[in-house]
Tab-separated table of C-alpha atoms and ligand atoms in Angstrom:
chain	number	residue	atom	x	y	z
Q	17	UNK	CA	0.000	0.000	0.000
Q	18	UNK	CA	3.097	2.371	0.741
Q	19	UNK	CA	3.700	3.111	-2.683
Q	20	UNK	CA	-0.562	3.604	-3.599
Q	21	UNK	CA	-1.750	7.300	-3.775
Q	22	UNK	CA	-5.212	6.743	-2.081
Q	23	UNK	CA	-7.708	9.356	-3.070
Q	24	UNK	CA	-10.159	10.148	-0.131
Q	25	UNK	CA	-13.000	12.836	-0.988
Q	26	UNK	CA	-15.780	14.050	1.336
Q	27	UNK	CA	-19.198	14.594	1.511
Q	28	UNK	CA	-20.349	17.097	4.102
Q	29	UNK	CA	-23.813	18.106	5.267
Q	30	UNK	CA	-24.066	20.855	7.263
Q	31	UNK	CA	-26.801	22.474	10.037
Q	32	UNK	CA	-26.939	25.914	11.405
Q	33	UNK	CA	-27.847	26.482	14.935
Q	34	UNK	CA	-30.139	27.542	16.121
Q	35	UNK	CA	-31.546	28.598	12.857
Q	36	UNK	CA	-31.977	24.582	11.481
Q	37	UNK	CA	-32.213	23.229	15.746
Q	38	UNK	CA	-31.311	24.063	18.990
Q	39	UNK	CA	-30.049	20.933	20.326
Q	40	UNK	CA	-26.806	18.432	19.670
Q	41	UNK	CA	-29.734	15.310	18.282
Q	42	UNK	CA	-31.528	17.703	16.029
Q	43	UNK	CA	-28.608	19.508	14.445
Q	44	UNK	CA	-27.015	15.859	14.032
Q	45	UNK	CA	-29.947	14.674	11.935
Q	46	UNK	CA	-30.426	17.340	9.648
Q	47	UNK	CA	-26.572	17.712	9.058
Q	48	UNK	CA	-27.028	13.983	8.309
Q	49	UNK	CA	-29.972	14.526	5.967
Q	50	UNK	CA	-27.650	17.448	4.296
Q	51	UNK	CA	-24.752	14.953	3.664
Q	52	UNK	CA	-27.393	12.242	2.268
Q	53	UNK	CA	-28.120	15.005	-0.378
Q	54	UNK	CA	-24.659	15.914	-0.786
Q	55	UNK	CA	-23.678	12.134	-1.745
Q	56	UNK	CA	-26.466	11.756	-3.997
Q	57	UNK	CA	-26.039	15.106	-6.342
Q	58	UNK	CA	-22.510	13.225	-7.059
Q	59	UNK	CA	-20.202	13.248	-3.882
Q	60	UNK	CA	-17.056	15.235	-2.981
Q	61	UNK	CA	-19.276	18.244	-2.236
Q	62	UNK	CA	-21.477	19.795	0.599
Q	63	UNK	CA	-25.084	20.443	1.321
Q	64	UNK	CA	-26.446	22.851	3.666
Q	65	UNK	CA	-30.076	21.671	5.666
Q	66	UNK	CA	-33.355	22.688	4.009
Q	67	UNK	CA	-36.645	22.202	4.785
Q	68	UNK	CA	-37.329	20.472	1.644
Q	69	UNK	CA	-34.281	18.425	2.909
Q	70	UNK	CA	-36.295	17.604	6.321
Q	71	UNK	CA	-39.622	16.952	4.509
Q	72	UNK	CA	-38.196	14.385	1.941
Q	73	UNK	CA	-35.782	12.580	4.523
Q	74	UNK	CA	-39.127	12.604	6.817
Q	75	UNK	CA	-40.612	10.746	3.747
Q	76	UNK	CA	-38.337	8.410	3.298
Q	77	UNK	CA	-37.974	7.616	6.915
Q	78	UNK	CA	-41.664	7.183	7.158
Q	79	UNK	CA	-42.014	5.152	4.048
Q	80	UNK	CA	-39.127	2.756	5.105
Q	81	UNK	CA	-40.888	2.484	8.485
Q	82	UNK	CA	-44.295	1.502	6.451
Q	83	UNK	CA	-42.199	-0.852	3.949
Q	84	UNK	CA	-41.494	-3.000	7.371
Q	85	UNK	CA	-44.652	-3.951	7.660
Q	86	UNK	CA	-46.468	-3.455	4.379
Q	87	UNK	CA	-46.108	-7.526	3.431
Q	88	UNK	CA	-47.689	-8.402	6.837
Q	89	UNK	CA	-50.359	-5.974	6.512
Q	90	UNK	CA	-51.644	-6.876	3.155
Q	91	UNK	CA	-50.662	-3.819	1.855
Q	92	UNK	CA	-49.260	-4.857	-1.573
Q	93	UNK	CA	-50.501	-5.919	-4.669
Q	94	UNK	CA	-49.485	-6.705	-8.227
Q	95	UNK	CA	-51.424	-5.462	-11.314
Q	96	UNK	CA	-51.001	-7.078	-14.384
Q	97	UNK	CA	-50.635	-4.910	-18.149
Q	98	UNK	CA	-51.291	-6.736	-20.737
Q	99	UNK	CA	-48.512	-7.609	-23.397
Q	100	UNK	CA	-49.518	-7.965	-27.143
Q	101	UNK	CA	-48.212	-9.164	-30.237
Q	102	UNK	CA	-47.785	-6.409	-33.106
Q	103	UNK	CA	-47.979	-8.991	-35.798
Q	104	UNK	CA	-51.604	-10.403	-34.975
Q	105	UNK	CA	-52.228	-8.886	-32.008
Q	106	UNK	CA	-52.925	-11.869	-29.997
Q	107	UNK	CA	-52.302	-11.523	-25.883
Q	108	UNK	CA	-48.741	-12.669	-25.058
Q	109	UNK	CA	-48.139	-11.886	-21.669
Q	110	UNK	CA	-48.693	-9.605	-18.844
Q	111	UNK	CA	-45.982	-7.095	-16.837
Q	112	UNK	CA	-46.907	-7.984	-13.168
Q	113	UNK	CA	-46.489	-4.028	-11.419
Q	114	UNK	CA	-46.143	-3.743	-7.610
Q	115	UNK	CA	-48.810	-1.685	-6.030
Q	116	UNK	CA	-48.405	0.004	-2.587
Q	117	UNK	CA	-51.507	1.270	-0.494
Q	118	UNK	CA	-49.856	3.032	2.581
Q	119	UNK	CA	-52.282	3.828	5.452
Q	120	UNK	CA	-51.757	6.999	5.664
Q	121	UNK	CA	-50.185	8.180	2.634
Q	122	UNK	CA	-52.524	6.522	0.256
Q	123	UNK	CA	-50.976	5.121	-3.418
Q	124	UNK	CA	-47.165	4.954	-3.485
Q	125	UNK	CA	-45.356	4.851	-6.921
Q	126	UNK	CA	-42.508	1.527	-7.074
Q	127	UNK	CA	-40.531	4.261	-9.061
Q	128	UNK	CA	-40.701	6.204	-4.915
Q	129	UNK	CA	-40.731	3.187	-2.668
Q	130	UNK	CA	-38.476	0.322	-4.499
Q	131	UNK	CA	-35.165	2.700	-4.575
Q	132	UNK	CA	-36.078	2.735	-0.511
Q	133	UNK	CA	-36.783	-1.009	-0.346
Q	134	UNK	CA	-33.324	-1.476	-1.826
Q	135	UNK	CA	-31.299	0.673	0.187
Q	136	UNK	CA	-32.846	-0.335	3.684
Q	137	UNK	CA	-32.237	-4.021	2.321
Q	138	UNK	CA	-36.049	-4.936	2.429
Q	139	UNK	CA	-36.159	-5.493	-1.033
Q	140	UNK	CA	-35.348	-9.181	-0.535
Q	141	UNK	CA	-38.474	-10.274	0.729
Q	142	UNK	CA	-40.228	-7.804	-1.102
Q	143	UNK	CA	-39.390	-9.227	-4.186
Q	144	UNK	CA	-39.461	-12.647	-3.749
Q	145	UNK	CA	-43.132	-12.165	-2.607
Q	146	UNK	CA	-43.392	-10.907	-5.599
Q	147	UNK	CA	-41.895	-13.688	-7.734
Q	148	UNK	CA	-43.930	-15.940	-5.631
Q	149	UNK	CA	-47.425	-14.101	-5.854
Q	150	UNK	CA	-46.753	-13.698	-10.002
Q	151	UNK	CA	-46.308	-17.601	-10.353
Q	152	UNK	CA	-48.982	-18.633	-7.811
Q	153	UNK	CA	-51.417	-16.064	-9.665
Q	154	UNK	CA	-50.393	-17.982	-12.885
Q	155	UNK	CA	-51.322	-21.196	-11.457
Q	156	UNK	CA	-54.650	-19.716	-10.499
Q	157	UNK	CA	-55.193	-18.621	-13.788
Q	158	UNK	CA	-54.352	-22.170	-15.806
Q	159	UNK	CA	-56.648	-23.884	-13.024
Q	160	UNK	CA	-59.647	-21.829	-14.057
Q	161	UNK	CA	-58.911	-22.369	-17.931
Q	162	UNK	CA	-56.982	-19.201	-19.069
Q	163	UNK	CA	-54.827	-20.168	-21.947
Q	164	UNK	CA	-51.100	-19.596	-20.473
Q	165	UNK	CA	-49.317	-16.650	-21.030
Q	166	UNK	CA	-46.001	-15.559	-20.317
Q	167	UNK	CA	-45.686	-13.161	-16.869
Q	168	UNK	CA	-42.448	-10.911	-16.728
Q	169	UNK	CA	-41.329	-9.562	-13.502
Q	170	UNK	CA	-39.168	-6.754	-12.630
Q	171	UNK	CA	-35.983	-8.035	-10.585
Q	172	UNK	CA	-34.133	-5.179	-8.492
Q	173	UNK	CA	-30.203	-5.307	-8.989
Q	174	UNK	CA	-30.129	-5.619	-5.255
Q	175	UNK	CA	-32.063	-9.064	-5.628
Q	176	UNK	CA	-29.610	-10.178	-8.618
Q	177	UNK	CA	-26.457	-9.561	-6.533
Q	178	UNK	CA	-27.755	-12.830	-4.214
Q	179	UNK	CA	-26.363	-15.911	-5.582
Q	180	UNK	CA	-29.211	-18.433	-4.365
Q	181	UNK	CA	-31.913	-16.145	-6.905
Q	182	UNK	CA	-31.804	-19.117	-9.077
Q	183	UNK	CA	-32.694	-21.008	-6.346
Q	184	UNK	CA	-35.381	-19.507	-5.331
Q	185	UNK	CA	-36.775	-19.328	-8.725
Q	186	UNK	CA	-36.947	-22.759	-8.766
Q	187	UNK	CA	-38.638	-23.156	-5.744
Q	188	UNK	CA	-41.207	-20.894	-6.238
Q	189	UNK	CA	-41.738	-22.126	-9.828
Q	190	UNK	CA	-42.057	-25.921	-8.393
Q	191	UNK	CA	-44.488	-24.608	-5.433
Q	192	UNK	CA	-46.895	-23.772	-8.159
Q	193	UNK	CA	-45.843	-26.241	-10.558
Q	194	UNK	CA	-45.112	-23.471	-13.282
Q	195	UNK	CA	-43.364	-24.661	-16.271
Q	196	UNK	CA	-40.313	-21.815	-15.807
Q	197	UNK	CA	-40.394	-20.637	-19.884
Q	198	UNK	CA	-43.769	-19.292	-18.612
Q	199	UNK	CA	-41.587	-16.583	-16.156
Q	200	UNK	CA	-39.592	-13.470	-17.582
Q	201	UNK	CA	-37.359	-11.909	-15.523
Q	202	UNK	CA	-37.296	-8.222	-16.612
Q	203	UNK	CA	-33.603	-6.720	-15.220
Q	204	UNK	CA	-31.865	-3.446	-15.848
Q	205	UNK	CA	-29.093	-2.554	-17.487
Q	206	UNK	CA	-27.545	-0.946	-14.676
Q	207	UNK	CA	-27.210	-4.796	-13.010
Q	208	UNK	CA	-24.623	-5.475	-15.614
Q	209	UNK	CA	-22.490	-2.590	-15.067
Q	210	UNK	CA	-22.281	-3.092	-11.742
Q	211	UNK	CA	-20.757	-6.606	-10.775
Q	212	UNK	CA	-21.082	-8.266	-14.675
Q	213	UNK	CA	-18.867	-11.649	-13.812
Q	214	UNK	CA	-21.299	-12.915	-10.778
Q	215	UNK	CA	-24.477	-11.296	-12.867
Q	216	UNK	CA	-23.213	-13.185	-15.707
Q	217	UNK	CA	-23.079	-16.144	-13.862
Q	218	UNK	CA	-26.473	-15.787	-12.180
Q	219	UNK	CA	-28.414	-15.113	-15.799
Q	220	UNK	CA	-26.473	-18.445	-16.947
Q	221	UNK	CA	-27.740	-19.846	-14.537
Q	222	UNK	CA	-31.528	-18.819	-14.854
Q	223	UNK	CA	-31.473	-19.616	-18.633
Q	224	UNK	CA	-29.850	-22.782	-18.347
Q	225	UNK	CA	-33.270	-23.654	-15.967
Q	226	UNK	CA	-35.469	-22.020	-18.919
Q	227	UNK	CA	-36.486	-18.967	-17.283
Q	228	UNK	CA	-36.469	-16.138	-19.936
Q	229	UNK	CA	-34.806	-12.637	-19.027
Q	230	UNK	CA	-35.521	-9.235	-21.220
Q	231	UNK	CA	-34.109	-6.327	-20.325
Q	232	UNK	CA	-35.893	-2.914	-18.907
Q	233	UNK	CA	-36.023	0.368	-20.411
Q	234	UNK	CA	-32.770	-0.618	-22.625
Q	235	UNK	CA	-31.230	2.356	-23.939
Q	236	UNK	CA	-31.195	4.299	-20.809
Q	237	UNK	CA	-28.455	2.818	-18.856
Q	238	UNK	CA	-24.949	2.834	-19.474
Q	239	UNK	CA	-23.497	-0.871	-20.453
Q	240	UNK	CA	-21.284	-2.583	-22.519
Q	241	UNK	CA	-23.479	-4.443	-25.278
Q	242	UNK	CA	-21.221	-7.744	-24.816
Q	243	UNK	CA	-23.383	-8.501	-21.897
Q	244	UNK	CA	-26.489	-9.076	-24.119
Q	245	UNK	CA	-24.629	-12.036	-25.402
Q	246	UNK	CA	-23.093	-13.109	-22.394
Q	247	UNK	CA	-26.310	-13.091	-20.663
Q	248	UNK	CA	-28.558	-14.504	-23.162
Q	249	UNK	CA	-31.032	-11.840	-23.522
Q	250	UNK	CA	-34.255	-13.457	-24.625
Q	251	UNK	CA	-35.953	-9.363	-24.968
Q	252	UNK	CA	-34.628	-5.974	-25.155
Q	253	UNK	CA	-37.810	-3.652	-23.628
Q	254	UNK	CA	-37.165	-0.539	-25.509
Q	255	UNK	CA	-37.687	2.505	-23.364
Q	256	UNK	CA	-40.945	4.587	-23.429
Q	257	UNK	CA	-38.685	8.203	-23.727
Q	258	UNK	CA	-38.147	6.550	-27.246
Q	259	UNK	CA	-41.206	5.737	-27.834
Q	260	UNK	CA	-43.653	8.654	-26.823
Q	261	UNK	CA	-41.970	10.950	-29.857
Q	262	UNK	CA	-40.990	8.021	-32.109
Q	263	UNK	CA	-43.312	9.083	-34.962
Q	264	UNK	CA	-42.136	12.724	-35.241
Q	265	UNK	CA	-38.792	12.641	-33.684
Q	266	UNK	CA	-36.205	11.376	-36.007
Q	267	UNK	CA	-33.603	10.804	-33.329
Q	268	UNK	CA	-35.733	8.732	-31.505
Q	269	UNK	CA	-36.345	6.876	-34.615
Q	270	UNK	CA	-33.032	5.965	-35.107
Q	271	UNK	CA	-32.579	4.761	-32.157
Q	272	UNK	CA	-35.530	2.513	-31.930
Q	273	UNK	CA	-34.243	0.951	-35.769
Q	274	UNK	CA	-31.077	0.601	-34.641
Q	275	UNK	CA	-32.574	-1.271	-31.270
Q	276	UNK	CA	-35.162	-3.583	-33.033
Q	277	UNK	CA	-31.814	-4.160	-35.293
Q	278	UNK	CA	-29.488	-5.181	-32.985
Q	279	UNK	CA	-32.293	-7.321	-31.491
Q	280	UNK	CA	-32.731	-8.929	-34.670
Q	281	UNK	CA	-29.120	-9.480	-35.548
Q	282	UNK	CA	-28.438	-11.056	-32.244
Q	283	UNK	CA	-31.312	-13.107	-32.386
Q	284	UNK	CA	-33.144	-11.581	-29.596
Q	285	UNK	CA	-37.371	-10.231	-29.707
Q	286	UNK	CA	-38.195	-6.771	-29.057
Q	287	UNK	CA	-41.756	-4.989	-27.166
Q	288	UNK	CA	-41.784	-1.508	-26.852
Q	289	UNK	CA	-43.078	0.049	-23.786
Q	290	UNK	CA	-44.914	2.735	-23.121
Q	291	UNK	CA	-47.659	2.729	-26.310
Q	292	UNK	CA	-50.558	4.985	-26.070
Q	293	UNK	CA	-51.443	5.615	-29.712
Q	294	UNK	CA	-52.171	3.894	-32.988
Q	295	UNK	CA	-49.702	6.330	-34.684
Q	296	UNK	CA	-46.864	5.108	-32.239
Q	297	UNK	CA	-48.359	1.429	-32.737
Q	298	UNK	CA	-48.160	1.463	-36.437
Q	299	UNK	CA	-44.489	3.055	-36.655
Q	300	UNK	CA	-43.242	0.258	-34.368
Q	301	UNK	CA	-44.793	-2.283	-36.319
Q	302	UNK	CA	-43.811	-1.555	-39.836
Q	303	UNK	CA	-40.451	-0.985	-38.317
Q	304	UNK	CA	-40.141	-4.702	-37.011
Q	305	UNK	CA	-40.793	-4.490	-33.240
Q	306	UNK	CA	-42.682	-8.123	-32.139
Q	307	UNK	CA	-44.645	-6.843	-28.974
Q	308	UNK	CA	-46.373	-3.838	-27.166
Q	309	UNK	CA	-47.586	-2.764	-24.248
Q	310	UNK	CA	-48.897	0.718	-22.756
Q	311	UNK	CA	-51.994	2.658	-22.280
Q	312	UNK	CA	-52.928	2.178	-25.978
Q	313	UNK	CA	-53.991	-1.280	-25.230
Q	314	UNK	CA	-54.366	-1.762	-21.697
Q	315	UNK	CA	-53.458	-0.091	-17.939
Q	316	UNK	CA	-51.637	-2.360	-15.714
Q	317	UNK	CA	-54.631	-3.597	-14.235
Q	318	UNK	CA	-55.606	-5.395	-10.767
Q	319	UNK	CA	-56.541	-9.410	-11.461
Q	320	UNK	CA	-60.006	-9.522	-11.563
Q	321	UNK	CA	-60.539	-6.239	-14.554
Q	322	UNK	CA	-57.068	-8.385	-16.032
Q	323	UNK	CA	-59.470	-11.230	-16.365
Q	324	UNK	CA	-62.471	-9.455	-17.533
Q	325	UNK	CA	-60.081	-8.133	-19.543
Q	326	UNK	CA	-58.664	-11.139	-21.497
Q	327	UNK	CA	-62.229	-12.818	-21.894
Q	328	UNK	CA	-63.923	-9.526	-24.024
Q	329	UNK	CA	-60.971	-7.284	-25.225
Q	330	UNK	CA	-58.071	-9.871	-26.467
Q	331	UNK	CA	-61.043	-11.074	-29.350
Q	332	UNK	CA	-61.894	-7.430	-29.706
Q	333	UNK	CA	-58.695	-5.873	-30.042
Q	334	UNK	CA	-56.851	-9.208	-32.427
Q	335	UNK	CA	-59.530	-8.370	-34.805
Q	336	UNK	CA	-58.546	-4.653	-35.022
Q	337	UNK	CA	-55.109	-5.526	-34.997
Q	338	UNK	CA	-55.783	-7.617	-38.004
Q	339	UNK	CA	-57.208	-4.997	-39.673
Q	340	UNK	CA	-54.671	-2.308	-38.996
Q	341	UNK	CA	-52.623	-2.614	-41.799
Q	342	UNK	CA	-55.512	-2.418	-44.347
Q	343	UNK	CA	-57.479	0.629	-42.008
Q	344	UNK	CA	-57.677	3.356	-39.997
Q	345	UNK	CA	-57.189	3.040	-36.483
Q	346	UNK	CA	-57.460	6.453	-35.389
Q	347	UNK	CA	-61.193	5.667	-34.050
Q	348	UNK	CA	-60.165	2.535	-31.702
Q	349	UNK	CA	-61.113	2.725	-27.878
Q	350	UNK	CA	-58.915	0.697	-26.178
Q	351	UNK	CA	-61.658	-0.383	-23.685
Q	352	UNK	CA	-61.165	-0.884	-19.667
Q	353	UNK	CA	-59.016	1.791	-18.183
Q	354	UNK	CA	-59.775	1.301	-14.571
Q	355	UNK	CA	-57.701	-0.249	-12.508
Q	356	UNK	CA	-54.580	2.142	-12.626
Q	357	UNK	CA	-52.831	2.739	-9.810
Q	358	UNK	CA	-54.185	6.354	-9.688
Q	359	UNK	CA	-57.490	4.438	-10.153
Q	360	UNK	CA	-57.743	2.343	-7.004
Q	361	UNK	CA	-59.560	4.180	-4.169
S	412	C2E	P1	-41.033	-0.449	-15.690
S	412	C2E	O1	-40.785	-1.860	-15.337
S	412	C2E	O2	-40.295	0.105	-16.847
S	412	C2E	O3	-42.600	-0.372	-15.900
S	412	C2E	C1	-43.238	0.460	-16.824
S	412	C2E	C2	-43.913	1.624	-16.153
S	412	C2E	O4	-44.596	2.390	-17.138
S	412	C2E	C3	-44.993	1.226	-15.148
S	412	C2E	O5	-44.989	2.209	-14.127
S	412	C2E	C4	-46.277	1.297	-15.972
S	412	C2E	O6	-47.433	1.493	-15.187
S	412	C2E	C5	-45.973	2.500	-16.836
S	412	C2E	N1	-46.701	2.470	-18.108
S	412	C2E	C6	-47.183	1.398	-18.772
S	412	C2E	N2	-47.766	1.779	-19.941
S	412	C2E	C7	-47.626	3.114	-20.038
S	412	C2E	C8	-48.003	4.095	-21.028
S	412	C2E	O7	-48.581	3.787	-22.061
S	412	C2E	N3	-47.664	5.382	-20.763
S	412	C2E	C9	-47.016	5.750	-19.627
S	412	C2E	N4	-46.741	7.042	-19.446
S	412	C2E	N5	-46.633	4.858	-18.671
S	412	C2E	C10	-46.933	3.559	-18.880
S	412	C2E	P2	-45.072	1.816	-12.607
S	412	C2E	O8	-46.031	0.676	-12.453
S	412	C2E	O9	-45.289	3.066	-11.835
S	412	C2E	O10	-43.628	1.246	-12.292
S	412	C2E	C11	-42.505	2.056	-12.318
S	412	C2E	C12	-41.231	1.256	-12.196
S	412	C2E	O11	-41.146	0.653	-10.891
S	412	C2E	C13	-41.162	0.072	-13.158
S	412	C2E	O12	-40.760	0.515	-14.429
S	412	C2E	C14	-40.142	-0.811	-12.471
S	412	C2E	O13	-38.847	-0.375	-12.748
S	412	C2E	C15	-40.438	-0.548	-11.008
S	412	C2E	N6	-41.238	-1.679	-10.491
S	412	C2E	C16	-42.572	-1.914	-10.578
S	412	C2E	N7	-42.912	-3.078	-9.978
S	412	C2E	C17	-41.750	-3.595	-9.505
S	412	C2E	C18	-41.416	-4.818	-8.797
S	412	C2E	O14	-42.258	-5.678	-8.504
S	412	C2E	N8	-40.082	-4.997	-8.462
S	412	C2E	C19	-39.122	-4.095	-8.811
S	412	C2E	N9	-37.840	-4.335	-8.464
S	412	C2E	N10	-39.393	-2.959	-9.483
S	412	C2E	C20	-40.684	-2.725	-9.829
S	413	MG	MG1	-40.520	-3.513	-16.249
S	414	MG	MG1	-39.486	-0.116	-18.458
């Protein structure tokens, strides 16, 4: 180590007395809520305490506090969004989406609660109650008759880093005797930039067992594209960003051709998220993309509008899909909206 330079920087919150407290505890805990900001605008800098400081650490505090107990309580549910083919339009699969009812704070987005859940380490049990709750709610389904259909879940980067996630797959696939190419594992890119040998080996691992993985949002991280081979990537999910202005924004275009191309050339399917018009719809499809999903076709919906769901719309909207490429779609209602998160009372 003798002849190392080491490189220390420092993050620094600071609190004013008595403006920001008048005792040692208080002035502590906002300096401490100063230096949390500090690290996260990039590190090696300082923060002074604000009040919008106080309110959002007293947020986060009270929503890890909730998160404790939010499994036990019955708090959580998933809601399912329909995925659909762009070639026939036939129901594919479903994106299960974690749902969080807090007593007193009413609907909480995953994009708020699940960057929480990961840093106070309860994201463990939050997701494997979700892996478990997505496969048991697929056995439910084939037991009343639903044809099967493939249900992705999102996996935290947190959860990959644990070696036994294979594992646990497993288990929870054989507790509900779930054939596994019936499970997608939906990751982000950001898990392969940060530790790619052991999330190499873990995605090996998963695929060598036959569950499928796709990656999130692609396009938005930063990553090498070597991992897409080394971690045979069944789907690339290209981002909504690209996809709200894909059919007047020519860079976005671009990108989404040169996605569904590298897809294509490495053998890999494509859905694109985040579809709320026919415009947007038909662009993706003459361009090549296989799949869909987004507001266009369905919300993420809770189970029992997802079944009423696949009983009267999947005929309803196959048909107009069929039609699409002779027609014009501009006068399609995509039917049941209910059932968003905003939605649920
Ligand atoms: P994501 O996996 O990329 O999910 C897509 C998000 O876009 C969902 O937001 C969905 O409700 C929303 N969405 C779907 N269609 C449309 C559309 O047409 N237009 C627009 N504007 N939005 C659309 P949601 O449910 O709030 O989830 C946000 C993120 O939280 C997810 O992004 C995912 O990263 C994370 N998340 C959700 N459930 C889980 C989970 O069970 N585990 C983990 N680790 N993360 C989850
Ligand atoms: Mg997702
Ligand atoms: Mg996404």
């Amino acid at each position: 180590m003798e002849e190392r330079d080491l490189t220390i920087t420092a993050s620094i919150g600071i609190a004013l007395s008595p403006e920001d407290g008048s005792d040692f505890d208080d002035l502590v805990k906002r300096a401490d809520g100063a230096m949390y900001r500090a690290k996260q605008g990039g590190r090696n800098s300082f923060c002074f305490h604000t009040q919008e400081i106080q309110e959002t650490s007293e947020r986060i505090l009270l929503l890890e506090n909730g998160l404790r107990h939010a499994l036990d309580r019955s708090q959580m549910q998933l809601h399912y969004q329909p995925q659909v083919s762009l070639r026939d339009g036939s129901l594919i699969g479903a994106e299960a989406l974690l749902r969080w009812h807090h007593p007193e704070l009413g609907w909480i987005s995953p994009a708020e609660f699940i960057p929480i859940a990961e840093r106070s380490g309860q994201i463990g049990a939050i997701g494997e109650w979700v892996i478990r709750t997505a496969v048991r709610q697929m056995r439910t389904w084939l037991d009343e008759g639903m044809d099967p259909i493939v249900v992705a879940v999102n996996v935290s980067a947190v959860q990959f880093r644990h070696r036994d996630l294979p594992d646990l797959v497993s288990r929870i696939l054989e507790e509900s005797d779930i054939e596994p190419q019936w499970l997608e594992l939906e990751l982000t890119e950001s898990v392969a930039s940060e530790d790619p040998v052991g999330a190499s080996a873990i995605t090996k691992e998963l695929r060598a067992r036959g569950v499928r993985i796709s990656i999130d949002d692609f396009g938005t991280g930063y990553s090498s594209l070597a991992y897409l081979k080394r971690f045979k990537v069944y789907k690339l999910k290209i981002d909504q960003s690209f996809v709200s202005n894909v059919t007047s924004d020519t860079d976005d275009q671009a990108i989404v051709k040169a996605i569904i191309h590298l897809a294509t050339s490495l053998g890999m399917s494509t859905i694109a998220e985040g579809v709320e018009t026919p415009a947007q719809m038909e662009y993706l499809r003459a361009e090549g993309c296989d799949e869909m999903q987004g507001y266009f076709f369905s919300r993420p919906l809770p189970v029992a509008h997802f079944e009423a769901f696949v009983k009267t719309e999947r005929a309803r909207f196959a048909r107009h899909v069929g039609h699409l490429a002779e027609s014009d779609c501009a006068d399609f209602d995509p039917g049941i909206e209910s059932g968003s998160m905003e939605s649920q009372g």
